[in-house]
PDB file of C-alpha atoms in Angstrom:
ATOM      1  CA  MET W   1    -164.485  -7.846  56.658  1.00  0.00           C
ATOM      2  CA  LYS W   2    -166.768 -10.777  57.379  1.00  0.00           C
ATOM      3  CA  PHE W   3    -170.452 -10.261  56.737  1.00  0.00           C
ATOM      4  CA  GLU W   4    -172.769 -11.708  59.359  1.00  0.00           C
ATOM      5  CA  VAL W   5    -176.504 -12.036  59.145  1.00  0.00           C
ATOM      6  CA  PRO W   6    -178.101 -10.800  62.336  1.00  0.00           C
ATOM      7  CA  ARG W   7    -179.535 -13.644  64.392  1.00  0.00           C
ATOM      8  CA  ALA W   8    -183.100 -12.334  64.242  1.00  0.00           C
ATOM      9  CA  ALA W   9    -182.987 -12.061  60.449  1.00  0.00           C
ATOM     10  CA  ASN W  10    -181.595 -15.572  60.203  1.00  0.00           C
ATOM     11  CA  ASP W  11    -184.403 -16.875  62.426  1.00  0.00           C
ATOM     12  CA  ASN W  12    -186.974 -15.170  60.196  1.00  0.00           C
ATOM     13  CA  LEU W  13    -185.482 -16.842  57.133  1.00  0.00           C
ATOM     14  CA  LEU W  14    -185.808 -20.194  58.825  1.00  0.00           C
ATOM     15  CA  SER W  15    -189.364 -19.383  59.791  1.00  0.00           C
ATOM     16  CA  LEU W  16    -190.269 -18.552  56.195  1.00  0.00           C
ATOM     17  CA  ARG W  17    -188.652 -21.772  55.052  1.00  0.00           C
ATOM     18  CA  GLU W  18    -190.574 -23.737  57.669  1.00  0.00           C
ATOM     19  CA  MET W  19    -193.780 -21.962  56.709  1.00  0.00           C
ATOM     20  CA  ARG W  20    -193.276 -22.853  53.053  1.00  0.00           C
ATOM     21  CA  GLU W  21    -192.647 -26.488  53.992  1.00  0.00           C
ATOM     22  CA  LYS W  22    -195.815 -26.542  56.108  1.00  0.00           C
ATOM     23  CA  LEU W  23    -197.820 -25.019  53.249  1.00  0.00           C
ATOM     24  CA  LYS W  24    -196.458 -27.727  50.950  1.00  0.00           C
ATOM     25  CA  GLU W  25    -197.512 -30.467  53.397  1.00  0.00           C
ATOM     26  CA  ASP W  26    -200.940 -28.897  53.761  1.00  0.00           C
ATOM     27  CA  GLY W  27    -201.232 -28.703  49.977  1.00  0.00           C
ATOM     28  CA  ASN W  28    -200.569 -32.438  49.841  1.00  0.00           C
ATOM     29  CA  LEU W  29    -203.516 -33.032  52.195  1.00  0.00           C
ATOM     30  CA  VAL W  30    -205.771 -30.818  50.065  1.00  0.00           C
ATOM     31  CA  ASN W  31    -204.760 -32.810  46.971  1.00  0.00           C
ATOM     32  CA  LYS W  32    -205.367 -36.104  48.772  1.00  0.00           C
ATOM     33  CA  VAL W  33    -208.902 -34.986  49.696  1.00  0.00           C
ATOM     34  CA  ARG W  34    -209.426 -33.719  46.123  1.00  0.00           C
ATOM     35  CA  GLU W  35    -208.687 -37.240  44.819  1.00  0.00           C
ATOM     36  CA  TRP W  36    -210.539 -39.106  47.584  1.00  0.00           C
ATOM     37  CA  ILE W  37    -213.931 -37.412  47.180  1.00  0.00           C
ATOM     38  CA  PRO W  38    -214.689 -38.544  43.576  1.00  0.00           C
ATOM     39  CA  SER W  39    -213.496 -42.085  44.276  1.00  0.00           C
ATOM     40  CA  LYS W  40    -215.717 -42.269  47.361  1.00  0.00           C
ATOM     41  CA  ARG W  41    -218.679 -40.916  45.354  1.00  0.00           C
ATOM     42  CA  ARG W  42    -218.195 -43.645  42.739  1.00  0.00           C
ATOM     43  CA  GLU W  43    -217.924 -46.257  45.470  1.00  0.00           C
ATOM     44  CA  LEU W  44    -221.153 -45.036  47.091  1.00  0.00           C
ATOM     45  CA  LEU W  45    -222.985 -45.076  43.767  1.00  0.00           C
ATOM     46  CA  ASP W  46    -221.754 -48.599  43.020  1.00  0.00           C
ATOM     47  CA  THR W  47    -222.788 -49.822  46.474  1.00  0.00           C
ATOM     48  CA  MET W  48    -226.167 -48.127  46.250  1.00  0.00           C
ATOM     49  CA  THR W  49    -226.838 -49.573  42.790  1.00  0.00           C
ATOM     50  CA  ALA W  50    -225.726 -53.086  43.725  1.00  0.00           C
ATOM     51  CA  SER W  51    -227.774 -53.102  46.924  1.00  0.00           C
ATOM     52  CA  SER W  52    -230.835 -51.805  45.130  1.00  0.00           C
ATOM     53  CA  VAL W  53    -230.568 -54.361  42.324  1.00  0.00           C
ATOM     54  CA  LEU W  54    -229.690 -57.371  44.465  1.00  0.00           C
ATOM     55  CA  ASN W  55    -231.757 -56.761  47.569  1.00  0.00           C
ATOM     56  CA  GLY W  56    -234.319 -54.198  46.587  1.00  0.00           C
ATOM     57  CA  ASP W  57    -232.977 -52.096  49.477  1.00  0.00           C
ATOM     58  CA  ASP W  58    -233.805 -48.458  49.637  1.00  0.00           C
ATOM     59  CA  MET W  59    -230.656 -46.743  50.839  1.00  0.00           C
ATOM     60  CA  ALA W  60    -231.914 -43.242  50.072  1.00  0.00           C
ATOM     61  CA  ASP W  61    -231.489 -41.794  53.586  1.00  0.00           C
ATOM     62  CA  GLU W  62    -228.032 -43.282  54.119  1.00  0.00           C
ATOM     63  CA  THR W  63    -226.899 -42.297  50.641  1.00  0.00           C
ATOM     64  CA  THR W  64    -228.236 -38.765  50.966  1.00  0.00           C
ATOM     65  CA  GLU W  65    -226.375 -38.368  54.256  1.00  0.00           C
ATOM     66  CA  ALA W  66    -223.157 -39.734  52.750  1.00  0.00           C
ATOM     67  CA  PHE W  67    -223.354 -37.457  49.718  1.00  0.00           C
ATOM     68  CA  ALA W  68    -224.087 -34.458  51.957  1.00  0.00           C
ATOM     69  CA  LEU W  69    -220.995 -35.321  53.995  1.00  0.00           C
ATOM     70  CA  LEU W  70    -218.910 -35.458  50.814  1.00  0.00           C
ATOM     71  CA  GLN W  71    -220.389 -32.181  49.586  1.00  0.00           C
ATOM     72  CA  GLY W  72    -219.499 -30.504  52.878  1.00  0.00           C
ATOM     73  CA  LEU W  73    -215.995 -31.944  52.724  1.00  0.00           C
ATOM     74  CA  GLU W  74    -215.611 -30.557  49.204  1.00  0.00           C
ATOM     75  CA  ALA W  75    -216.599 -27.097  50.463  1.00  0.00           C
ATOM     76  CA  TYR W  76    -213.950 -27.299  53.204  1.00  0.00           C
ATOM     77  CA  ARG W  77    -211.403 -28.460  50.621  1.00  0.00           C
ATOM     78  CA  VAL W  78    -212.150 -25.541  48.304  1.00  0.00           C
ATOM     79  CA  GLU W  79    -211.828 -23.080  51.197  1.00  0.00           C
ATOM     80  CA  ALA W  80    -208.550 -24.611  52.388  1.00  0.00           C
ATOM     81  CA  ASP W  81    -207.195 -24.574  48.839  1.00  0.00           C
ATOM     82  CA  LYS W  82    -208.104 -20.891  48.481  1.00  0.00           C
ATOM     83  CA  ARG W  83    -206.480 -19.980  51.809  1.00  0.00           C
ATOM     84  CA  LEU W  84    -203.345 -21.981  50.989  1.00  0.00           C
ATOM     85  CA  GLN W  85    -203.013 -20.222  47.653  1.00  0.00           C
ATOM     86  CA  ALA W  86    -203.292 -16.829  49.350  1.00  0.00           C
ATOM     87  CA  ALA W  87    -200.613 -17.830  51.874  1.00  0.00           C
ATOM     88  CA  GLU W  88    -198.321 -19.167  49.143  1.00  0.00           C
ATOM     89  CA  ASP W  89    -198.726 -15.951  47.148  1.00  0.00           C
ATOM     90  CA  LYS W  90    -197.597 -13.885  50.159  1.00  0.00           C
ATOM     91  CA  PRO W  91    -195.457 -16.140  52.376  1.00  0.00           C
ATOM     92  CA  GLU W  92    -194.454 -13.229  54.625  1.00  0.00           C
ATOM     93  CA  ASP W  93    -198.121 -12.505  55.465  1.00  0.00           C
ATOM     94  CA  LEU W  94    -198.568 -14.137  58.862  1.00  0.00           C
ATOM     95  CA  PRO W  95    -202.366 -13.622  59.038  1.00  0.00           C
ATOM     96  CA  ALA W  96    -202.754 -15.369  55.653  1.00  0.00           C
ATOM     97  CA  PHE W  97    -200.571 -18.224  56.892  1.00  0.00           C
ATOM     98  CA  SER W  98    -202.614 -18.471  60.087  1.00  0.00           C
ATOM     99  CA  GLU W  99    -205.890 -18.514  58.139  1.00  0.00           C
ATOM    100  CA  ALA W 100    -204.522 -21.250  55.885  1.00  0.00           C
ATOM    101  CA  GLN W 101    -203.453 -23.307  58.893  1.00  0.00           C
ATOM    102  CA  ASN W 102    -206.865 -22.932  60.522  1.00  0.00           C
ATOM    103  CA  SER W 103    -208.673 -23.838  57.318  1.00  0.00           C
ATOM    104  CA  VAL W 104    -206.507 -26.915  56.779  1.00  0.00           C
ATOM    105  CA  ALA W 105    -207.041 -27.985  60.404  1.00  0.00           C
ATOM    106  CA  VAL W 106    -210.809 -27.909  59.848  1.00  0.00           C
ATOM    107  CA  LEU W 107    -210.380 -29.822  56.578  1.00  0.00           C
ATOM    108  CA  ARG W 108    -208.227 -32.436  58.319  1.00  0.00           C
ATOM    109  CA  ASP W 109    -210.853 -32.923  61.059  1.00  0.00           C
ATOM    110  CA  GLU W 110    -213.686 -33.192  58.529  1.00  0.00           C
ATOM    111  CA  PHE W 111    -211.664 -35.580  56.356  1.00  0.00           C
ATOM    112  CA  ASP W 112    -210.995 -37.817  59.373  1.00  0.00           C
ATOM    113  CA  ARG W 113    -214.701 -37.744  60.234  1.00  0.00           C
ATOM    114  CA  ALA W 114    -215.689 -38.589  56.650  1.00  0.00           C
ATOM    115  CA  GLN W 115    -213.216 -41.463  56.494  1.00  0.00           C
ATOM    116  CA  GLU W 116    -214.511 -42.804  59.792  1.00  0.00           C
ATOM    117  CA  HIS W 117    -218.130 -42.520  58.679  1.00  0.00           C
ATOM    118  CA  LEU W 118    -217.723 -43.708  55.088  1.00  0.00           C
ATOM    119  CA  GLY W 119    -214.853 -46.129  55.483  1.00  0.00           C
TER     120      GLY W 119
END
């Protein structure tokens, strides 16, 4: 007797596999943002210091805005990381997966905005 997996069950297995792959990709974005934020902070501090020393420029407003943008991005990253972890812990939980996807979408938008604004 040949054992066959019902089509619907097979589709669900593929869906779980696809969901896990998507969570992995999203995790890569979260890690990329995690690494980008400190490097951008150092770059801003170096630029601010050099400009202040060389030109006597006061970049306080611009720097404050840039650091606030990075701080907000870090908050989105932490939230996305938390949601991804919850979805990875229970891959069959569709609401957790949906929340993770939404959180990562917001992070992606904010990361794009930060890159555009800060270079």
